[in-house]
Amino acid sequence: MTSVQFGELPFLKEDDAVWSCAYSPDGKALTLGLTYGNINVYSTLSWKRVQTLEGHTRGVISLAYSSRSDYIVTGSWDGTARVWNMGSGTCIHILRGHSGKIAGVAYSPLGDTVASAGHDCTLRVWDVGTGDCRFILIGHKKEMCGVAYSPKGDRIASGSDDTTIRLWNLETGMCLRTLKTNTYWIWAISYSPKGERLAFSSGDKTVRIWDVEAGDCCRVLTGHSGHIYTVAYSLQGDIIASAGYDNTVRIWDAETGAAYRQIVSGHSGIIRCVAFSPRGDHIACGSDDSTARLWDVGSEGTRQFATSHRRRVYSVKYSPCGDQIASCSEDGSIRLMDVETGVSRYVLTGHTSQVRTIAYSPRGDMIASGSDDRTVKLWDVETGACRHTFEGHRNWIMIVVYSPRGDQIVSGGDSWTLRVWDTATGACQHILIGHTAGLISIAYSPTGNQIASGGRDNTVRVWDADSGVCLHTLSGHTGYIRSIAYFPEGDLLFSASDDKTIRMWNVQSGECSTDTRVSFLCVVELSPQGSQVAIGSSISVEIHDLETGESHNLTGHTKRVTSAAYSLKGDYIVSISSDEAILWDTTSGQQQTMLAGSAIQSAAWGMTAGVDCLVIGDGDGFVSMWQVVKEGNTCDFRVRWRSVNGELDLRDTLIQGVHGLSQINEQLLKQRGAKGEPNDQLREASKKVMQMVVSALKQRLEGAVLESASADNPTANLSEHPDHPEHPETSAQLDQPEQPESLVV
């Protein structure tokens, strides 16, 4: 990998798989448990290994810190749990009693007990002070994996391969409740910080959130493509992280269950553990690939992971099968994104100027793009390869349209001609000549045997798609043709013009059957069933029922309506202005909800898991996906994912002689392929200045304290003075760890 994802930190390379990880509650350390039994401790100040704890003879599958960060408990496949003093690095207790592997451990928030869950189907609670076993909790029918204390420390939850979660009273050792999940085996459990909910990961590729008091499942988080091995709440309780066999970490909104982002972490093996930093701004994940990777997930902007364009988005499209979204941009690229996660599968580059238009093939296996570089390119969606480059236009290409049969593409724009291309051979089949000005709208008939075009010469032309012959020139409009569309039956064609009229044409005779005048016209959209037409009139939208003649005037925008789009079933329409998108019910004409945005350029409807979803591209280069959520008689938009500035390409990047580069950023850049040595003069100068400041501070404090002590108590111990640098509290203040920094560009 030669690129850095924004928010990424340097990874920690180990000699063996990383099976467990935990941040210390004070944020000063990250501890990793390895498969050969060692536990490595890293300083979050320098990300250097500062301690190695040895004693286990097999893999350390779980570990947990005490609330004061002074002890940890570790559980191993060697059948023992160990309690360690982190100050001295010594093992103070070896907890024996399980007759099989230990798969989970937890430290009580009160600090007096630890718990261990074993493959022998028992949960054991141990006294930290003596190392004695207080309770052996029996009830699960199969081996146990997950264990977690409630935030108050009065209860403990355990999960098992018997598909149940049991809640235990730690005063009596009695089972308070058994939650029957009816899923596959349960591998990990995490309490919410307030203790009202439990999140657990399962072998059915889901994370489920349970209401502890009600005993009901309130959320099912889907998206992983493999078994989920680990799950964790942030200490703030607002997000949940999960990871497992698909080598990815997913981050979820804990309240709504919406997916924030998927971290394409670069792991090449199963991810066994995830851990949030105490502030919730960083996450660590350990994997079978022998690395622990670190991420900055603190800001809202970095939680969404769809990689953004660098400049405005001109168009967004759903693939015909609904599993992919494409966007094109002024930056000259096309991005293919996964509908569920927003992750960019391919970034298609090859155009030398901005890409204004894209179109999927009917089967969704190819996508065509038109650019200001006067070319049309045909791309393979599965591989991202460019199959054909169509050349011949003499001006910008504003429109590309795929034929319903998939055998042709028609393109047009500022030049006066249309070109019809063979998608199999890449040959130009026809050059359609007749218009006397640039083109604005092109459409195929439903059967693909006709092409209609309209533009700045105020005419609509109908062409035979196979022969290229012009069948009709439809005259009558006195303004630019802004929109044309065939009705689903293919016998009628409507056109909308700047002359404030909408005309209906019989495509067989070429005669105008209907001429409707409107007050103002800037946008026209036909519903998928052909029963309605929506007309954008300045800051409002009018919906006309073509069968009954009824209409609705949709008012609510404060700026000019630039586009509109019907949902796939036609029951909703969204109208777009530069700063907002408004959702309307097409039957009642009532406003459902509004979505504020920044220079919204394009919108496209699709369906995911049977739910209407809207994708929006904006003028800042970002793409976002919104789900329509119905609550009673009202609807609302809920974000599924948003794009971010995702990657910094480091190929052929030299950092030789760079000034002011921190050690953390230097390490990350080199791991991603950057070469050379930065200029350390500034770094060394900063160290010397800091040393001088600390030295002067010590001298001043020692002098002041010595003077006072000499007068009052000649034998006073300077280190006991609260202002002395060696006093425990003052030393802690001077030695506060820096938070690991993400790449600053």
mmCIF file of C-alpha atoms in Angstrom, residues 207-532:
data_model
loop_
_atom_site.group_PDB
_atom_site.id
_atom_site.type_symbol
_atom_site.label_atom_id
_atom_site.label_comp_id
_atom_site.label_asym_id
_atom_site.label_seq_id
_atom_site.Cartn_x
_atom_site.Cartn_y
_atom_site.Cartn_z
ATOM 1 C CA VAL A 207 -23.868 -7.085 15.855
ATOM 2 C CA ARG A 208 -26.973 -6.999 18.031
ATOM 3 C CA ILE A 209 -27.867 -4.443 20.681
ATOM 4 C CA TRP A 210 -30.083 -5.549 23.557
ATOM 5 C CA ASP A 211 -32.043 -3.497 26.042
ATOM 6 C CA VAL A 212 -30.855 -4.954 29.343
ATOM 7 C CA GLU A 213 -33.985 -4.198 31.375
ATOM 8 C CA ALA A 214 -36.557 -5.121 28.739
ATOM 9 C CA GLY A 215 -34.603 -8.099 27.478
ATOM 10 C CA ASP A 216 -35.372 -7.184 23.873
ATOM 11 C CA CYS A 217 -33.174 -6.777 20.831
ATOM 12 C CA CYS A 218 -33.458 -3.134 19.745
ATOM 13 C CA ARG A 219 -30.898 -3.002 16.916
ATOM 14 C CA VAL A 220 -29.345 -5.435 14.431
ATOM 15 C CA LEU A 221 -26.236 -4.040 12.725
ATOM 16 C CA THR A 222 -25.553 -5.684 9.376
ATOM 17 C CA GLY A 223 -22.755 -5.122 6.897
ATOM 18 C CA HIS A 224 -19.887 -7.453 7.722
ATOM 19 C CA SER A 225 -19.237 -10.176 5.174
ATOM 20 C CA GLY A 226 -17.702 -12.587 7.684
ATOM 21 C CA HIS A 227 -18.092 -13.727 11.283
ATOM 22 C CA ILE A 228 -17.657 -10.898 13.796
ATOM 23 C CA TYR A 229 -15.014 -11.658 16.395
ATOM 24 C CA THR A 230 -15.019 -8.538 18.545
ATOM 25 C CA VAL A 231 -17.202 -5.572 19.472
ATOM 26 C CA ALA A 232 -16.635 -2.527 21.700
ATOM 27 C CA TYR A 233 -18.471 0.586 22.871
ATOM 28 C CA SER A 234 -16.583 3.862 23.051
ATOM 29 C CA LEU A 235 -16.329 5.224 26.597
ATOM 30 C CA GLN A 236 -18.629 8.058 25.543
ATOM 31 C CA GLY A 237 -21.207 5.511 24.407
ATOM 32 C CA ASP A 238 -21.946 7.212 21.096
ATOM 33 C CA ILE A 239 -20.265 4.731 18.758
ATOM 34 C CA ILE A 240 -19.639 0.995 18.494
ATOM 35 C CA ALA A 241 -16.772 -0.704 16.681
ATOM 36 C CA SER A 242 -16.883 -4.258 15.354
ATOM 37 C CA ALA A 243 -14.390 -6.415 13.452
ATOM 38 C CA GLY A 244 -13.717 -9.983 12.460
ATOM 39 C CA TYR A 245 -13.177 -12.413 9.640
ATOM 40 C CA ASP A 246 -13.695 -9.963 6.766
ATOM 41 C CA ASN A 247 -10.512 -8.099 7.848
ATOM 42 C CA THR A 248 -12.351 -4.804 8.322
ATOM 43 C CA VAL A 249 -13.460 -2.621 11.210
ATOM 44 C CA ARG A 250 -16.896 -1.085 11.016
ATOM 45 C CA ILE A 251 -18.032 1.840 13.134
ATOM 46 C CA TRP A 252 -21.696 2.358 13.990
ATOM 47 C CA ASP A 253 -23.872 5.021 15.560
ATOM 48 C CA ALA A 254 -24.807 3.441 18.897
ATOM 49 C CA GLU A 255 -28.192 5.146 19.038
ATOM 50 C CA THR A 256 -29.484 4.661 15.504
ATOM 51 C CA GLY A 257 -27.420 1.687 14.344
ATOM 52 C CA ALA A 258 -26.370 3.576 11.204
ATOM 53 C CA ALA A 259 -22.981 2.668 9.744
ATOM 54 C CA TYR A 260 -20.554 5.570 10.019
ATOM 55 C CA ARG A 261 -17.695 4.140 8.017
ATOM 56 C CA GLN A 262 -15.768 1.034 7.169
ATOM 57 C CA ILE A 263 -12.070 1.191 7.861
ATOM 58 C CA VAL A 264 -10.193 -0.415 4.994
ATOM 59 C CA SER A 265 -7.334 -0.958 7.346
ATOM 60 C CA GLY A 266 -4.863 -2.857 5.227
ATOM 61 C CA HIS A 267 -5.092 -5.886 7.513
ATOM 62 C CA SER A 268 -4.478 -9.103 5.638
ATOM 63 C CA GLY A 269 -5.732 -11.385 8.399
ATOM 64 C CA ILE A 270 -8.653 -11.813 10.778
ATOM 65 C CA ILE A 271 -9.084 -8.887 13.162
ATOM 66 C CA ARG A 272 -9.260 -10.312 16.675
ATOM 67 C CA CYS A 273 -9.664 -7.205 18.822
ATOM 68 C CA VAL A 274 -10.658 -3.545 18.809
ATOM 69 C CA ALA A 275 -10.225 -0.967 21.566
ATOM 70 C CA PHE A 276 -11.175 2.686 21.928
ATOM 71 C CA SER A 277 -8.884 5.211 23.557
ATOM 72 C CA PRO A 278 -10.342 6.765 26.741
ATOM 73 C CA ARG A 279 -11.362 9.944 24.901
ATOM 74 C CA GLY A 280 -12.937 7.935 22.079
ATOM 75 C CA ASP A 281 -10.859 9.720 19.449
ATOM 76 C CA HIS A 282 -8.610 6.784 18.526
ATOM 77 C CA ILE A 283 -9.143 3.119 17.910
ATOM 78 C CA ALA A 284 -6.690 0.222 17.900
ATOM 79 C CA CYS A 285 -7.264 -3.103 16.172
ATOM 80 C CA GLY A 286 -5.101 -6.249 16.274
ATOM 81 C CA SER A 287 -4.951 -8.941 13.635
ATOM 82 C CA ASP A 288 -3.621 -12.342 12.670
ATOM 83 C CA ASP A 289 -1.337 -10.494 10.227
ATOM 84 C CA SER A 290 0.875 -9.617 13.242
ATOM 85 C CA THR A 291 0.054 -5.910 13.253
ATOM 86 C CA ALA A 292 -1.910 -3.541 15.413
ATOM 87 C CA ARG A 293 -3.275 -0.608 13.429
ATOM 88 C CA LEU A 294 -4.251 2.733 14.893
ATOM 89 C CA TRP A 295 -6.860 5.193 13.648
ATOM 90 C CA ASP A 296 -8.096 8.658 14.474
ATOM 91 C CA VAL A 297 -11.883 8.393 14.643
ATOM 92 C CA GLY A 298 -12.542 11.350 16.877
ATOM 93 C CA SER A 299 -14.136 13.825 14.483
ATOM 94 C CA GLU A 300 -17.417 13.468 12.670
ATOM 95 C CA GLY A 301 -15.641 14.048 9.399
ATOM 96 C CA THR A 302 -13.415 11.010 9.721
ATOM 97 C CA ARG A 303 -16.140 8.607 10.751
ATOM 98 C CA GLN A 304 -17.574 8.385 7.285
ATOM 99 C CA PHE A 305 -15.273 6.655 4.901
ATOM 100 C CA ALA A 306 -16.471 7.042 1.323
ATOM 101 C CA THR A 307 -13.543 8.753 -0.386
ATOM 102 C CA SER A 308 -14.520 12.122 -1.767
ATOM 103 C CA HIS A 309 -13.739 13.845 -5.038
ATOM 104 C CA ARG A 310 -11.372 16.792 -4.939
ATOM 105 C CA ARG A 311 -13.795 19.088 -6.759
ATOM 106 C CA ARG A 312 -17.522 19.340 -7.430
ATOM 107 C CA VAL A 313 -19.606 16.255 -8.197
ATOM 108 C CA TYR A 314 -21.528 16.605 -11.478
ATOM 109 C CA SER A 315 -23.567 13.416 -11.380
ATOM 110 C CA VAL A 316 -24.367 10.386 -9.213
ATOM 111 C CA LYS A 317 -25.965 7.168 -10.476
ATOM 112 C CA TYR A 318 -27.243 3.931 -8.949
ATOM 113 C CA SER A 319 -26.248 0.737 -10.714
ATOM 114 C CA PRO A 320 -29.222 -1.223 -12.173
ATOM 115 C CA CYS A 321 -28.820 -3.997 -9.591
ATOM 116 C CA GLY A 322 -28.641 -1.452 -6.768
ATOM 117 C CA ASP A 323 -25.384 -2.598 -5.156
ATOM 118 C CA GLN A 324 -23.134 0.180 -6.417
ATOM 119 C CA ILE A 325 -23.085 3.947 -6.838
ATOM 120 C CA ALA A 326 -21.046 5.881 -9.380
ATOM 121 C CA SER A 327 -20.103 9.543 -9.244
ATOM 122 C CA CYS A 328 -18.241 11.778 -11.670
ATOM 123 C CA SER A 329 -16.528 15.041 -10.963
ATOM 124 C CA GLU A 330 -14.828 18.175 -12.096
ATOM 125 C CA ASP A 331 -11.601 16.530 -10.879
ATOM 126 C CA GLY A 332 -11.716 14.228 -13.946
ATOM 127 C CA SER A 333 -12.390 10.981 -12.057
ATOM 128 C CA ILE A 334 -15.230 8.489 -11.698
ATOM 129 C CA ARG A 335 -15.657 6.702 -8.379
ATOM 130 C CA LEU A 336 -17.464 3.393 -7.930
ATOM 131 C CA MET A 337 -18.742 2.975 -4.378
ATOM 132 C CA ASP A 338 -20.331 0.176 -2.405
ATOM 133 C CA VAL A 339 -23.940 1.020 -1.556
ATOM 134 C CA GLU A 340 -23.799 -0.431 1.963
ATOM 135 C CA THR A 341 -20.538 1.129 3.140
ATOM 136 C CA GLY A 342 -19.692 3.917 0.724
ATOM 137 C CA VAL A 343 -16.200 2.496 0.311
ATOM 138 C CA SER A 344 -14.667 3.375 -3.056
ATOM 139 C CA ARG A 345 -14.118 0.160 -4.953
ATOM 140 C CA TYR A 346 -12.419 1.834 -7.898
ATOM 141 C CA VAL A 347 -11.315 5.331 -8.802
ATOM 142 C CA LEU A 348 -11.410 5.456 -12.608
ATOM 143 C CA THR A 349 -8.867 7.858 -14.042
ATOM 144 C CA GLY A 350 -7.968 8.449 -17.660
ATOM 145 C CA HIS A 351 -9.897 11.518 -18.713
ATOM 146 C CA THR A 352 -7.745 14.622 -18.991
ATOM 147 C CA SER A 353 -10.520 17.059 -18.086
ATOM 148 C CA GLN A 354 -13.682 17.192 -16.000
ATOM 149 C CA VAL A 355 -16.226 14.383 -16.358
ATOM 150 C CA ARG A 356 -19.747 15.775 -16.657
ATOM 151 C CA THR A 357 -21.867 12.694 -17.321
ATOM 152 C CA ILE A 358 -21.987 8.950 -16.656
ATOM 153 C CA ALA A 359 -24.372 6.106 -17.531
ATOM 154 C CA TYR A 360 -24.573 2.453 -16.466
ATOM 155 C CA SER A 361 -25.247 -0.310 -18.950
ATOM 156 C CA PRO A 362 -28.621 -2.060 -18.471
ATOM 157 C CA ARG A 363 -26.908 -5.042 -16.831
ATOM 158 C CA GLY A 364 -24.717 -2.811 -14.675
ATOM 159 C CA ASP A 365 -21.473 -4.456 -15.794
ATOM 160 C CA MET A 366 -20.190 -1.417 -17.728
ATOM 161 C CA ILE A 367 -20.270 2.331 -17.222
ATOM 162 C CA ALA A 368 -19.800 5.072 -19.819
ATOM 163 C CA SER A 369 -18.379 8.527 -19.081
ATOM 164 C CA GLY A 370 -18.294 11.736 -21.108
ATOM 165 C CA SER A 371 -15.753 14.483 -20.563
ATOM 166 C CA ASP A 372 -14.660 17.952 -21.564
ATOM 167 C CA ASP A 373 -11.624 16.237 -23.123
ATOM 168 C CA ARG A 374 -14.059 15.372 -25.995
ATOM 169 C CA THR A 375 -13.906 11.622 -25.376
ATOM 170 C CA VAL A 376 -16.304 8.972 -24.152
ATOM 171 C CA LYS A 377 -14.801 6.108 -22.174
ATOM 172 C CA LEU A 378 -16.315 2.707 -21.482
ATOM 173 C CA TRP A 379 -15.255 1.051 -18.207
ATOM 174 C CA ASP A 380 -15.539 -2.490 -16.881
ATOM 175 C CA VAL A 381 -17.225 -2.256 -13.483
ATOM 176 C CA GLU A 382 -15.774 -5.545 -12.214
ATOM 177 C CA THR A 383 -12.135 -4.758 -12.977
ATOM 178 C CA GLY A 384 -12.079 -0.972 -13.291
ATOM 179 C CA ALA A 385 -10.368 -1.301 -16.675
ATOM 180 C CA CYS A 386 -11.101 1.052 -19.567
ATOM 181 C CA ARG A 387 -12.442 -1.085 -22.446
ATOM 182 C CA HIS A 388 -12.874 1.586 -25.109
ATOM 183 C CA THR A 389 -12.133 5.252 -25.679
ATOM 184 C CA PHE A 390 -14.482 6.845 -28.217
ATOM 185 C CA GLU A 391 -13.034 9.851 -30.025
ATOM 186 C CA GLY A 392 -14.521 12.162 -32.627
ATOM 187 C CA HIS A 393 -16.476 14.921 -30.891
ATOM 188 C CA ARG A 394 -15.208 18.436 -31.478
ATOM 189 C CA ASN A 395 -16.444 19.921 -28.230
ATOM 190 C CA TRP A 396 -17.362 19.084 -24.641
ATOM 191 C CA ILE A 397 -19.504 16.010 -24.058
ATOM 192 C CA MET A 398 -22.424 16.835 -21.790
ATOM 193 C CA ILE A 399 -24.586 13.719 -22.208
ATOM 194 C CA VAL A 400 -24.040 9.967 -22.576
ATOM 195 C CA VAL A 401 -26.962 7.540 -22.693
ATOM 196 C CA TYR A 402 -26.941 3.739 -22.851
ATOM 197 C CA SER A 403 -29.480 2.025 -25.068
ATOM 198 C CA PRO A 404 -31.953 -0.283 -23.250
ATOM 199 C CA ARG A 405 -30.503 -3.177 -25.265
ATOM 200 C CA GLY A 406 -26.969 -2.390 -24.071
ATOM 201 C CA ASP A 407 -25.493 -2.563 -27.573
ATOM 202 C CA GLN A 408 -25.188 1.194 -28.145
ATOM 203 C CA ILE A 409 -24.155 4.422 -26.468
ATOM 204 C CA VAL A 410 -25.212 7.808 -27.764
ATOM 205 C CA SER A 411 -23.264 10.931 -26.822
ATOM 206 C CA GLY A 412 -23.673 14.640 -27.408
ATOM 207 C CA GLY A 413 -23.030 18.054 -25.983
ATOM 208 C CA ASP A 414 -21.782 21.431 -27.062
ATOM 209 C CA SER A 415 -21.092 20.151 -30.556
ATOM 210 C CA TRP A 416 -24.134 20.008 -32.830
ATOM 211 C CA THR A 417 -23.885 16.305 -33.589
ATOM 212 C CA LEU A 418 -24.804 13.095 -31.820
ATOM 213 C CA ARG A 419 -22.587 10.045 -32.154
ATOM 214 C CA VAL A 420 -23.794 6.473 -31.775
ATOM 215 C CA TRP A 421 -21.166 3.959 -30.625
ATOM 216 C CA ASP A 422 -21.050 0.166 -30.774
ATOM 217 C CA THR A 423 -20.295 -0.971 -27.186
ATOM 218 C CA ALA A 424 -18.800 -4.279 -28.310
ATOM 219 C CA THR A 425 -16.327 -3.030 -30.917
ATOM 220 C CA GLY A 426 -15.921 0.619 -29.917
ATOM 221 C CA ALA A 427 -16.719 1.729 -33.475
ATOM 222 C CA CYS A 428 -18.765 4.812 -34.294
ATOM 223 C CA GLN A 429 -21.915 3.507 -35.994
ATOM 224 C CA HIS A 430 -23.580 6.818 -36.841
ATOM 225 C CA ILE A 431 -22.982 10.561 -36.751
ATOM 226 C CA LEU A 432 -26.396 12.177 -36.411
ATOM 227 C CA ILE A 433 -26.342 15.574 -38.137
ATOM 228 C CA GLY A 434 -29.259 17.993 -38.131
ATOM 229 C CA HIS A 435 -29.231 20.186 -35.040
ATOM 230 C CA THR A 436 -27.868 23.685 -35.528
ATOM 231 C CA ALA A 437 -26.815 24.327 -31.910
ATOM 232 C CA GLY A 438 -25.587 22.442 -28.853
ATOM 233 C CA LEU A 439 -27.534 19.573 -27.267
ATOM 234 C CA ILE A 440 -29.071 19.581 -23.790
ATOM 235 C CA SER A 441 -31.156 16.398 -23.582
ATOM 236 C CA ILE A 442 -31.034 12.925 -25.186
ATOM 237 C CA ALA A 443 -33.252 9.882 -24.586
ATOM 238 C CA TYR A 444 -33.698 6.358 -25.969
ATOM 239 C CA SER A 445 -37.147 4.920 -26.499
ATOM 240 C CA PRO A 446 -38.031 2.041 -24.117
ATOM 241 C CA THR A 447 -37.303 -0.567 -26.818
ATOM 242 C CA GLY A 448 -34.086 1.100 -27.922
ATOM 243 C CA ASN A 449 -35.139 1.513 -31.559
ATOM 244 C CA GLN A 450 -35.363 5.315 -31.417
ATOM 245 C CA ILE A 451 -33.276 8.205 -30.117
ATOM 246 C CA ALA A 452 -34.734 11.618 -29.304
ATOM 247 C CA SER A 453 -32.613 14.742 -28.898
ATOM 248 C CA GLY A 454 -33.268 18.347 -27.993
ATOM 249 C CA GLY A 455 -31.164 21.424 -27.535
ATOM 250 C CA ARG A 456 -30.456 25.063 -28.143
ATOM 251 C CA ASP A 457 -31.920 25.176 -31.665
ATOM 252 C CA ASN A 458 -35.438 24.887 -30.132
ATOM 253 C CA THR A 459 -36.205 21.609 -31.928
ATOM 254 C CA VAL A 460 -36.664 17.982 -30.975
ATOM 255 C CA ARG A 461 -35.393 15.371 -33.407
ATOM 256 C CA VAL A 462 -36.310 11.695 -33.491
ATOM 257 C CA TRP A 463 -33.772 9.268 -35.000
ATOM 258 C CA ASP A 464 -33.801 5.629 -36.009
ATOM 259 C CA ALA A 465 -31.185 4.061 -33.713
ATOM 260 C CA ASP A 466 -30.239 1.309 -36.156
ATOM 261 C CA SER A 467 -29.949 3.313 -39.372
ATOM 262 C CA GLY A 468 -29.196 6.782 -38.011
ATOM 263 C CA VAL A 469 -31.940 8.308 -40.193
ATOM 264 C CA CYS A 470 -33.835 11.332 -38.823
ATOM 265 C CA LEU A 471 -37.502 10.272 -38.606
ATOM 266 C CA HIS A 472 -39.014 13.557 -37.387
ATOM 267 C CA THR A 473 -38.026 17.130 -36.667
ATOM 268 C CA LEU A 474 -40.489 18.346 -34.057
ATOM 269 C CA SER A 475 -40.847 22.117 -34.289
ATOM 270 C CA GLY A 476 -42.970 24.529 -32.325
ATOM 271 C CA HIS A 477 -40.977 25.442 -29.248
ATOM 272 C CA THR A 478 -39.511 28.938 -29.213
ATOM 273 C CA GLY A 479 -36.914 28.321 -26.472
ATOM 274 C CA TYR A 480 -34.180 25.835 -25.578
ATOM 275 C CA ILE A 481 -35.341 22.236 -25.070
ATOM 276 C CA ARG A 482 -34.444 21.474 -21.450
ATOM 277 C CA SER A 483 -35.855 17.991 -21.082
ATOM 278 C CA ILE A 484 -37.254 15.160 -23.173
ATOM 279 C CA ALA A 485 -38.552 11.751 -22.137
ATOM 280 C CA TYR A 486 -40.420 8.817 -23.628
ATOM 281 C CA PHE A 487 -43.492 7.485 -21.912
ATOM 282 C CA PRO A 488 -43.171 3.849 -20.714
ATOM 283 C CA GLU A 489 -45.230 2.563 -23.665
ATOM 284 C CA GLY A 490 -42.895 4.323 -26.108
ATOM 285 C CA ASP A 491 -45.670 5.867 -28.224
ATOM 286 C CA LEU A 492 -45.482 9.344 -26.742
ATOM 287 C CA LEU A 493 -42.631 11.752 -26.158
ATOM 288 C CA PHE A 494 -42.781 14.887 -24.057
ATOM 289 C CA SER A 495 -40.522 17.919 -24.289
ATOM 290 C CA ALA A 496 -40.102 20.891 -21.954
ATOM 291 C CA SER A 497 -38.744 24.208 -23.108
ATOM 292 C CA ASP A 498 -37.577 27.590 -21.912
ATOM 293 C CA ASP A 499 -40.636 28.982 -23.720
ATOM 294 C CA LYS A 500 -42.631 27.818 -20.649
ATOM 295 C CA THR A 501 -44.472 25.079 -22.524
ATOM 296 C CA ILE A 502 -44.591 21.300 -22.274
ATOM 297 C CA ARG A 503 -45.504 19.480 -25.473
ATOM 298 C CA MET A 504 -46.636 15.907 -25.987
ATOM 299 C CA TRP A 505 -45.691 14.322 -29.318
ATOM 300 C CA ASN A 506 -46.887 11.244 -31.143
ATOM 301 C CA VAL A 507 -43.625 9.558 -32.192
ATOM 302 C CA GLN A 508 -45.270 7.749 -35.118
ATOM 303 C CA SER A 509 -46.817 10.786 -36.771
ATOM 304 C CA GLY A 510 -44.608 13.481 -35.323
ATOM 305 C CA GLU A 511 -47.659 15.537 -34.407
ATOM 306 C CA CYS A 512 -48.055 17.523 -31.181
ATOM 307 C CA SER A 513 -51.008 16.152 -29.230
ATOM 308 C CA THR A 514 -50.809 18.405 -26.153
ATOM 309 C CA ASP A 515 -49.385 21.864 -25.546
ATOM 310 C CA THR A 516 -49.371 22.964 -21.895
ATOM 311 C CA ARG A 517 -48.210 26.381 -20.754
ATOM 312 C CA VAL A 518 -46.668 26.894 -17.297
ATOM 313 C CA SER A 519 -45.739 30.062 -15.424
ATOM 314 C CA PHE A 520 -42.019 29.326 -15.272
ATOM 315 C CA LEU A 521 -40.001 26.286 -16.207
ATOM 316 C CA CYS A 522 -36.513 25.266 -15.163
ATOM 317 C CA VAL A 523 -36.836 21.521 -14.343
ATOM 318 C CA VAL A 524 -39.049 18.763 -15.741
ATOM 319 C CA GLU A 525 -39.155 15.166 -14.512
ATOM 320 C CA LEU A 526 -41.435 12.304 -15.563
ATOM 321 C CA SER A 527 -42.437 9.729 -12.919
ATOM 322 C CA PRO A 528 -41.236 6.124 -13.460
ATOM 323 C CA GLN A 529 -44.789 4.984 -14.306
ATOM 324 C CA GLY A 530 -45.375 7.929 -16.650
ATOM 325 C CA SER A 531 -48.450 9.028 -14.731
ATOM 326 C CA GLN A 532 -47.048 12.264 -13.323
#
